[in-house]
Tab-separated table of C-alpha atoms and ligand atoms in Angstrom:
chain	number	residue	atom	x	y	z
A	1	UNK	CA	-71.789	-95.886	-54.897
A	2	UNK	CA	-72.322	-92.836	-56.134
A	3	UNK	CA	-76.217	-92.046	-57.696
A	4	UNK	CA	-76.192	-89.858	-60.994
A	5	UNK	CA	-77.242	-86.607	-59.124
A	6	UNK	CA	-75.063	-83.641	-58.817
A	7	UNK	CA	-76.215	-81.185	-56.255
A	8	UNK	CA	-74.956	-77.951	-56.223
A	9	UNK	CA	-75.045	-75.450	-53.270
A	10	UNK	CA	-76.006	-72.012	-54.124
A	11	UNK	CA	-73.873	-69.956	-51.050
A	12	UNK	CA	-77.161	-69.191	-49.561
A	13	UNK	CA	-78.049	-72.849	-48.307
A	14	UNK	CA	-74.570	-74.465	-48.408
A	15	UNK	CA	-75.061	-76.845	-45.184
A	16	UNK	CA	-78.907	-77.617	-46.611
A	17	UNK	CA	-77.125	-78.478	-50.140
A	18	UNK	CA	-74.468	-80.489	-48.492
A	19	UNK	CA	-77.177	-82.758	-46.335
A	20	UNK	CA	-78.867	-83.174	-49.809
A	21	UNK	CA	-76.119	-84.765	-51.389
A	22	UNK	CA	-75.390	-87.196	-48.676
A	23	UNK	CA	-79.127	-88.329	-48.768
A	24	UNK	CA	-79.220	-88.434	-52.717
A	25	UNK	CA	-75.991	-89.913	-52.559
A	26	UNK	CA	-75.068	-87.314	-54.928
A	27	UNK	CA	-71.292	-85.746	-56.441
A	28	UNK	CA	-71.407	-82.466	-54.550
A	29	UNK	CA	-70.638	-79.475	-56.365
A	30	UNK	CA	-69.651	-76.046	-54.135
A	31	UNK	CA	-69.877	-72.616	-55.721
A	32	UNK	CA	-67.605	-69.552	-55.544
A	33	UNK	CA	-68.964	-66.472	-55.080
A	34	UNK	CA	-67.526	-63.020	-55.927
A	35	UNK	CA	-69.762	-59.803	-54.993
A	36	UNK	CA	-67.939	-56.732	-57.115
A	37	UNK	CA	-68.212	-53.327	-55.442
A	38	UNK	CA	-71.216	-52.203	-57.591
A	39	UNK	CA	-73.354	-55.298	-56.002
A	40	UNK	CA	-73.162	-57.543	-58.808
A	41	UNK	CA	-72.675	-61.460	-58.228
A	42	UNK	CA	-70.260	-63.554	-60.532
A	43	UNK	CA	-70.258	-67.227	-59.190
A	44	UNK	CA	-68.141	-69.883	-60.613
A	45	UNK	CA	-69.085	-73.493	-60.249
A	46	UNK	CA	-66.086	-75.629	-58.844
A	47	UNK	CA	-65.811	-78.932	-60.987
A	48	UNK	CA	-68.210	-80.476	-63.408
A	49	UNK	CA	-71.259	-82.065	-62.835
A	50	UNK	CA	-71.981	-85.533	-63.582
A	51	UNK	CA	-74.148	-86.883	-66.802
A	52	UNK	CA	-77.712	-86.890	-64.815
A	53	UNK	CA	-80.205	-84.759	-62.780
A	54	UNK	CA	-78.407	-82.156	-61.377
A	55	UNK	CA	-80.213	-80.111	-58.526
A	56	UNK	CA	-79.282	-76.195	-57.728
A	57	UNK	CA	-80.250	-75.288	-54.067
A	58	UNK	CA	-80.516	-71.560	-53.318
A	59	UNK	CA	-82.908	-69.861	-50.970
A	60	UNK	CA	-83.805	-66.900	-51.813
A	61	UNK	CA	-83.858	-64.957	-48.281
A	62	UNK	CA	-82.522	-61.347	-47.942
A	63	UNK	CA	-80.489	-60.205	-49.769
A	64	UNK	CA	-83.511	-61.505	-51.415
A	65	UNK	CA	-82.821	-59.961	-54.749
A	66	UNK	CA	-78.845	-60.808	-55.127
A	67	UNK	CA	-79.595	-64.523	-53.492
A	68	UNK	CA	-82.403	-65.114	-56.575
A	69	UNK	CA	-80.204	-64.102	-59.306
A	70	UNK	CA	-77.967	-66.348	-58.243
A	71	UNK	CA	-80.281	-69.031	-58.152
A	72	UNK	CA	-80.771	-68.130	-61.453
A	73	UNK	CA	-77.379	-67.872	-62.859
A	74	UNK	CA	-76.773	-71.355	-61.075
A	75	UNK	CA	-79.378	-73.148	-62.576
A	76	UNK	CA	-78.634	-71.207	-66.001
A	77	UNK	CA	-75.172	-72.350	-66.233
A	78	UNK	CA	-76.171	-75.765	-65.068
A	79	UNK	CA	-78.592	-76.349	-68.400
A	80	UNK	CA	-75.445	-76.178	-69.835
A	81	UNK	CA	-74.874	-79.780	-68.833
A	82	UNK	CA	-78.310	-81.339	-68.686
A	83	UNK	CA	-81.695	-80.911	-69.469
A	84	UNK	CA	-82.634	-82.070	-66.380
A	85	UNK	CA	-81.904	-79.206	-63.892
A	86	UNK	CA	-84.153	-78.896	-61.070
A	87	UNK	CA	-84.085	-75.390	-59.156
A	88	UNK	CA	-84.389	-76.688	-55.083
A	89	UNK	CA	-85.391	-73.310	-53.782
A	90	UNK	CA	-85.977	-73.878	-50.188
A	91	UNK	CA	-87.875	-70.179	-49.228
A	92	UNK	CA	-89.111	-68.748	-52.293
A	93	UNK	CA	-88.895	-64.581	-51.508
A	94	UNK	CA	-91.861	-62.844	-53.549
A	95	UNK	CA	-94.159	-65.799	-53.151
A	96	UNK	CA	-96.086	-62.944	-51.200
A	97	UNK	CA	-96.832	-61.099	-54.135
A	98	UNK	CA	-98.997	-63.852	-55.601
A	99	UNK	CA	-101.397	-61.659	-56.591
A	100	UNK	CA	-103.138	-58.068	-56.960
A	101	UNK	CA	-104.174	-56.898	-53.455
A	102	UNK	CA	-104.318	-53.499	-54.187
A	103	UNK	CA	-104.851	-52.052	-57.903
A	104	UNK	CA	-101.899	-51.125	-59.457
A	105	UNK	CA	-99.599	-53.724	-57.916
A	106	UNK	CA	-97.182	-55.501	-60.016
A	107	UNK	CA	-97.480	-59.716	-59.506
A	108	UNK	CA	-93.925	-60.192	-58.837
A	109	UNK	CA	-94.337	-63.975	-58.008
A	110	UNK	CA	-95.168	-64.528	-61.907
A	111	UNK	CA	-92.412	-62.510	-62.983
A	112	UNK	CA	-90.108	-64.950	-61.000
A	113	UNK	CA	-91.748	-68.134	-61.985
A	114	UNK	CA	-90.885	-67.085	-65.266
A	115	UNK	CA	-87.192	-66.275	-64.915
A	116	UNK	CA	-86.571	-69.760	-63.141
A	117	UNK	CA	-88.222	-71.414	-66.564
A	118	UNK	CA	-86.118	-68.937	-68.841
A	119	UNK	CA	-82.952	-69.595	-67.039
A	120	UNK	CA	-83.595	-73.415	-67.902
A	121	UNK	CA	-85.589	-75.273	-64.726
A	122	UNK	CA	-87.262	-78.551	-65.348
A	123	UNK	CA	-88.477	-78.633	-62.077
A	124	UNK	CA	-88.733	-76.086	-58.680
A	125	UNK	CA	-89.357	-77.676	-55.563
A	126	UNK	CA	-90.221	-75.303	-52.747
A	127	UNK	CA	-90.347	-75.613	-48.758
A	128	UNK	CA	-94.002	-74.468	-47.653
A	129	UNK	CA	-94.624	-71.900	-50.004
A	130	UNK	CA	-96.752	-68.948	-48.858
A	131	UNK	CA	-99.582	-69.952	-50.415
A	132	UNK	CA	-100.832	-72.789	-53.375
A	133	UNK	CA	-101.674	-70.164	-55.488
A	134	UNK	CA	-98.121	-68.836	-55.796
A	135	UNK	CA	-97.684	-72.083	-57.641
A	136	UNK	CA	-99.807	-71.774	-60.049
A	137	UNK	CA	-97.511	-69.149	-61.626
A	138	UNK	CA	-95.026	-71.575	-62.685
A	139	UNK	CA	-94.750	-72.574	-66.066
A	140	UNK	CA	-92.820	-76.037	-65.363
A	141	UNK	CA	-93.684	-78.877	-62.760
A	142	UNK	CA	-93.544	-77.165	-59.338
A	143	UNK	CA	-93.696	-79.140	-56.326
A	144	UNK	CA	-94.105	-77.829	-52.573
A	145	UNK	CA	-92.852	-79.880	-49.495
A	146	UNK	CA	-94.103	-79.640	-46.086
A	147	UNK	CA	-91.798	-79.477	-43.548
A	148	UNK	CA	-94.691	-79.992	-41.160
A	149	UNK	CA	-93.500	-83.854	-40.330
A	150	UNK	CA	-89.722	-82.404	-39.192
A	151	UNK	CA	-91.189	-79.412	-37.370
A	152	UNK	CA	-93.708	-81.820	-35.394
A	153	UNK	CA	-90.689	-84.440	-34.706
A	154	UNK	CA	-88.764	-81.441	-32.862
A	155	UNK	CA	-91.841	-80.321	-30.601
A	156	UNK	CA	-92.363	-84.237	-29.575
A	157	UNK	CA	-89.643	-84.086	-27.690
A	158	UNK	CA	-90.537	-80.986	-25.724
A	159	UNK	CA	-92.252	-81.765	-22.892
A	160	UNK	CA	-95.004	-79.526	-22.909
A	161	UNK	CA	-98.092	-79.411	-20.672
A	162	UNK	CA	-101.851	-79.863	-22.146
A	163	UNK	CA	-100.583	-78.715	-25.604
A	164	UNK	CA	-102.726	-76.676	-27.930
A	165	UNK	CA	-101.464	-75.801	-31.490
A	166	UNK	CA	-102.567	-71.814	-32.493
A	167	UNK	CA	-102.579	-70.538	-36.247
A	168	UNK	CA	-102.089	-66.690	-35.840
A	169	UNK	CA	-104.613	-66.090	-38.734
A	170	UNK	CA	-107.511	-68.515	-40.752
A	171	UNK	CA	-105.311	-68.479	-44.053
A	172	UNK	CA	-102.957	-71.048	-41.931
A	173	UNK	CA	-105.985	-73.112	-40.503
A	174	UNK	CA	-104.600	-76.358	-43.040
A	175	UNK	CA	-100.939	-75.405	-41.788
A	176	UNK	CA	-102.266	-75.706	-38.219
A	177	UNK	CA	-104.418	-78.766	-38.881
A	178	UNK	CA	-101.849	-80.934	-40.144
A	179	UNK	CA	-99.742	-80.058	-37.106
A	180	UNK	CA	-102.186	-80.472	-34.541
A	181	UNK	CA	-102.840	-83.730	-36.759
A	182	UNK	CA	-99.400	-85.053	-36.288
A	183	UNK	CA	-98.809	-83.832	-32.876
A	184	UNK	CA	-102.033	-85.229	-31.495
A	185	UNK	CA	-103.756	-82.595	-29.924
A	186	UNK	CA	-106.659	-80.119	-31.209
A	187	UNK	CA	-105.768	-76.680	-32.925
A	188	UNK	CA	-107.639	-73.299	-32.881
A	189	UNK	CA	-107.134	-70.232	-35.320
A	190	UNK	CA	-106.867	-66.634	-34.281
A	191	UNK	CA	-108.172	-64.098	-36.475
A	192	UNK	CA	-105.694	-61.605	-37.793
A	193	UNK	CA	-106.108	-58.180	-39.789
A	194	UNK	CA	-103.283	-56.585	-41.863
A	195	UNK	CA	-103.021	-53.327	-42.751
A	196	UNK	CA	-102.231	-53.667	-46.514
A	197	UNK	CA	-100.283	-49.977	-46.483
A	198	UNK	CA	-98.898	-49.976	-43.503
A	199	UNK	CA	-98.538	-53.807	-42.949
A	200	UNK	CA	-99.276	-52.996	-39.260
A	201	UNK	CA	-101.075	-56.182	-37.877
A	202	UNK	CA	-104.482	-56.529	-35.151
A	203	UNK	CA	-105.692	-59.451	-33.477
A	204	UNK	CA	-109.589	-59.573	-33.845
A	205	UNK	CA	-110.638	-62.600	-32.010
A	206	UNK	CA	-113.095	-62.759	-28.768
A	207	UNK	CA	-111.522	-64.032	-25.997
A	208	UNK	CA	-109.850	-67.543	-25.799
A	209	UNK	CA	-110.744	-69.147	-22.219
A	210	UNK	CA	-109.214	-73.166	-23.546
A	211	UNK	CA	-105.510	-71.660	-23.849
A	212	UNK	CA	-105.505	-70.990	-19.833
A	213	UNK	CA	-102.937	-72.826	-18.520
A	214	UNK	CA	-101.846	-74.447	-21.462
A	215	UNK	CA	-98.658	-74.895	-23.165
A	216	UNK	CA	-99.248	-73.137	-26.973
A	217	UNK	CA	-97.411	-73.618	-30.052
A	218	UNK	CA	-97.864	-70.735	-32.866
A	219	UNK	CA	-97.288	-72.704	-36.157
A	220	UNK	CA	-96.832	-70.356	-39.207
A	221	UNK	CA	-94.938	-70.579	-42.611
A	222	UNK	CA	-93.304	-68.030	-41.980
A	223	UNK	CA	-91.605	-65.077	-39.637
A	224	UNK	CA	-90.761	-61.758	-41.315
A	225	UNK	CA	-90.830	-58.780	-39.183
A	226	UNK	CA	-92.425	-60.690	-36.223
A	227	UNK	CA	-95.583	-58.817	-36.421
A	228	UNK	CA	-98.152	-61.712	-36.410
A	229	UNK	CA	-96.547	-63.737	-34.023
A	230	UNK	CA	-96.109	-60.469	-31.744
A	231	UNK	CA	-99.293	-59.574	-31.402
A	232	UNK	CA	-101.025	-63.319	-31.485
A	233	UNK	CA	-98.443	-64.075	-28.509
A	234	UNK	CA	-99.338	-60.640	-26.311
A	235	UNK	CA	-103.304	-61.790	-26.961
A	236	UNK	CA	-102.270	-64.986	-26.129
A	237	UNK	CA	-100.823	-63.891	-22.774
A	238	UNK	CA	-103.658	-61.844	-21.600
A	239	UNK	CA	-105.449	-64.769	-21.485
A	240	UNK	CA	-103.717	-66.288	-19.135
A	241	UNK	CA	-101.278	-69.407	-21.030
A	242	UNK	CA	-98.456	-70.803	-19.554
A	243	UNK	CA	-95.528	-70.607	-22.350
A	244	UNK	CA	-95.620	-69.961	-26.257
A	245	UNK	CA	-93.603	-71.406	-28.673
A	246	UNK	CA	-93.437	-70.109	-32.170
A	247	UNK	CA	-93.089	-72.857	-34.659
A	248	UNK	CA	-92.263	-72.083	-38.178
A	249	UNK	CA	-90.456	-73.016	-41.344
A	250	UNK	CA	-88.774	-69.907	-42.548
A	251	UNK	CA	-87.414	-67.722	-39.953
A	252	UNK	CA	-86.243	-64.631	-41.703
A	253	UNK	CA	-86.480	-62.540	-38.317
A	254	UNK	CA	-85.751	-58.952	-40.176
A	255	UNK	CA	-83.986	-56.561	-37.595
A	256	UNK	CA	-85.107	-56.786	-33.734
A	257	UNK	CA	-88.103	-59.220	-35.035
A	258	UNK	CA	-86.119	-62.333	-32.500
A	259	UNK	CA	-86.233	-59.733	-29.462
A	260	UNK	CA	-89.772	-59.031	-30.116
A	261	UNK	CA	-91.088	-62.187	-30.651
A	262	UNK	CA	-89.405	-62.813	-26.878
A	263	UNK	CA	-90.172	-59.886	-25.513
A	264	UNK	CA	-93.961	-60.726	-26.073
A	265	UNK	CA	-93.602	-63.541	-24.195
A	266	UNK	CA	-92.409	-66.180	-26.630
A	267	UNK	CA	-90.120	-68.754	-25.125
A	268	UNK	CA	-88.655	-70.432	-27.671
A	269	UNK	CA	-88.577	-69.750	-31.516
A	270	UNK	CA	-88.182	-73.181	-33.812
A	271	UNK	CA	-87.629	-73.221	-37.794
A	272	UNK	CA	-85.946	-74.859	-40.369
A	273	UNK	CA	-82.721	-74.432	-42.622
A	274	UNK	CA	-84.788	-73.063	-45.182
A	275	UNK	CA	-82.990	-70.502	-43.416
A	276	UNK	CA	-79.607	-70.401	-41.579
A	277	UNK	CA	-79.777	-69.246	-38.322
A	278	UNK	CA	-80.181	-69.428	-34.230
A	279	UNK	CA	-83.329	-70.319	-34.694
A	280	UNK	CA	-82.983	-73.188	-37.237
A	281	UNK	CA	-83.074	-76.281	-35.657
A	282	UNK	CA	-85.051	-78.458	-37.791
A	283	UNK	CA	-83.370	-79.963	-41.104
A	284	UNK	CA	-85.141	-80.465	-43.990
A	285	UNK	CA	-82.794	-82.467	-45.983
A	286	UNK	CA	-84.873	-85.874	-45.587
A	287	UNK	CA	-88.530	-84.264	-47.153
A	288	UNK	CA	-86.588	-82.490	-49.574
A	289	UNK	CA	-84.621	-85.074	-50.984
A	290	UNK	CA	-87.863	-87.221	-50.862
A	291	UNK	CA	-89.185	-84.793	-53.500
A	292	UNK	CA	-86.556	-85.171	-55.651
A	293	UNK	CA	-86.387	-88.366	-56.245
B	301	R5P	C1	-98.965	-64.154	-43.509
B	301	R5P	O1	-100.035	-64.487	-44.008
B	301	R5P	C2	-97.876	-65.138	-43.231
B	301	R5P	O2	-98.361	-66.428	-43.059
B	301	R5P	C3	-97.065	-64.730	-42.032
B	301	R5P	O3	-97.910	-64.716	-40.893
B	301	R5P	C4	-96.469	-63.366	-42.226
B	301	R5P	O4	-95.935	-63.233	-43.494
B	301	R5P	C5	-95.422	-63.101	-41.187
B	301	R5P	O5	-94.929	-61.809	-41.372
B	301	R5P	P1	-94.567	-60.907	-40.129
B	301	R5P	O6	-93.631	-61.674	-39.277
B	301	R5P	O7	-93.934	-59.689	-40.735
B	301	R5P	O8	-95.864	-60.578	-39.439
């Protein structure tokens, strides 16, 4: 029997939308989507949603600005029908810009916490947002899910030798923790300076003699341009490891990030279908549907 969810799938995370449903035993809406030649979206919802919760899913990966007002329009339409509408946005894009790093810089993430309220959210639920404080922005109950547990599930099966989880920088220490945690073996944190301008990325830890001979897993929220996980991985190499894996949630991988990231000596690149892609392996249907209900 059916529950009294309706999920809808924003066309960014169809397949994550679609899992969703099955797990909330949910009526499954689909949505159309139309992109006119000036860029604009029009989306239509196909069929109506039940009396109940209904849940919008919609990452918000590049086209990062097109794929959140969709979100938006989605969830705006949906109010229509309930007053319980809760925006499921798997990778939240501008959670970066949680604050002022540099004076003059606008605090985008606030600007987009407030949309999502405007266009009618009860409730956001986010996979592994960049950071805690990005939540703080939001106006309505906002929840963030670890897909640590489903990450550490996939690497169990590996069979890797003397494992030793790595956080490319200290702001992922907690990230790396609860990994290690899970996967029961120790952790250690690089230490990582970014070029706020430029963006350009240096590894400033002393040498590492306990990765020698190891097996390492990089666990990070997140892979943009590859950057961090380049350089941590060509450190990592010099000191003699055996193979890197790079373990993360959202794998946006922006132009030759994937070639890289293997090309530094990574061997194999896991996330999650935050994001669609080769890399995405790891579904996060079960914690997110866990959230919702
Ligand atoms: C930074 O603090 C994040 O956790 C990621 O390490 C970063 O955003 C990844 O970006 P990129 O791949 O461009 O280095």
């Amino acid at each position: 029997m059916l529950s009294n969810f309706t999920v809808i799938g924003g066309k960014a995370s169809e397949d994550l939308a679609k899992k969703i449903a099955v797990k909330l035993k949910a009526k499954y809406l689909k949505s159309e989507l139309r992109i006119f030649p000036d860029g604009e979206s029009k989306i239509t919802i196909s069929g109506k949603p039940k009396n109940g919760k209904i849940v919008v899913v919609q990452s918000t990966y590049p086209p990062v600005d097109s794929n959140l007002i969709q979100a938006l329009s989605l969830v705006s339409k949906i109010r229509k029908y309930s007053s319980q509408v809760y925006a499921v946005i798997p990778y939240l894009g501008y959670a970066r810009q949680d604050k002022e790093f540099l004076p003059g810089e606008v605090i985008t993430m606030s600007l987009v916490a407030n949309m999502f309220k405007a266009a009618g959210a009860s409730k956001i639920i986010i996979v592994d947002i960049h950071s805690k404080m990005a939540l703080n922005h939001f106006k309505i109950p906002a929840k963030n899910v670890s897909a640590i547990s489903e990450l550490v599930k996939y690497f169990k099966k590996l069979k890797l030798k003397d494992p030793l989880v790595i956080s490319p920088d200290i702001g992922g220490i907690t990230r790396a923790r609860d990994f290690a945690k899970l996967f029961g073996t120790k952790f250690i944190a690089l230490r990582k300076q970014r070029d706020r301008k430029t963006g350009n990325v240096v590894i400033k830890s002393a040498n590492q003699k306990q990765v020698k001979g190891r097996d390492l897993i990089l666990v990070d929220d997140m892979i943009s341009t590859g950057g961090s996980i380049v350089k941590a991985a060509e450190f990592l190499k010099k000191q003699k490891c055996k193979n890197i894996y790079a373990a993360c949630t959202h794998a946006l991988l922006i132009g030759d990030a994937e070639k890289r990231i293997r090309k530094a000596g990574v061997s194999k690149i896991v996330s999650t279908n935050t994001i669609p892609g080769r890399t995405s392996v790891v579904d996060v249907s079960p914690v997110i549907s866990k959230a919702i209900v």
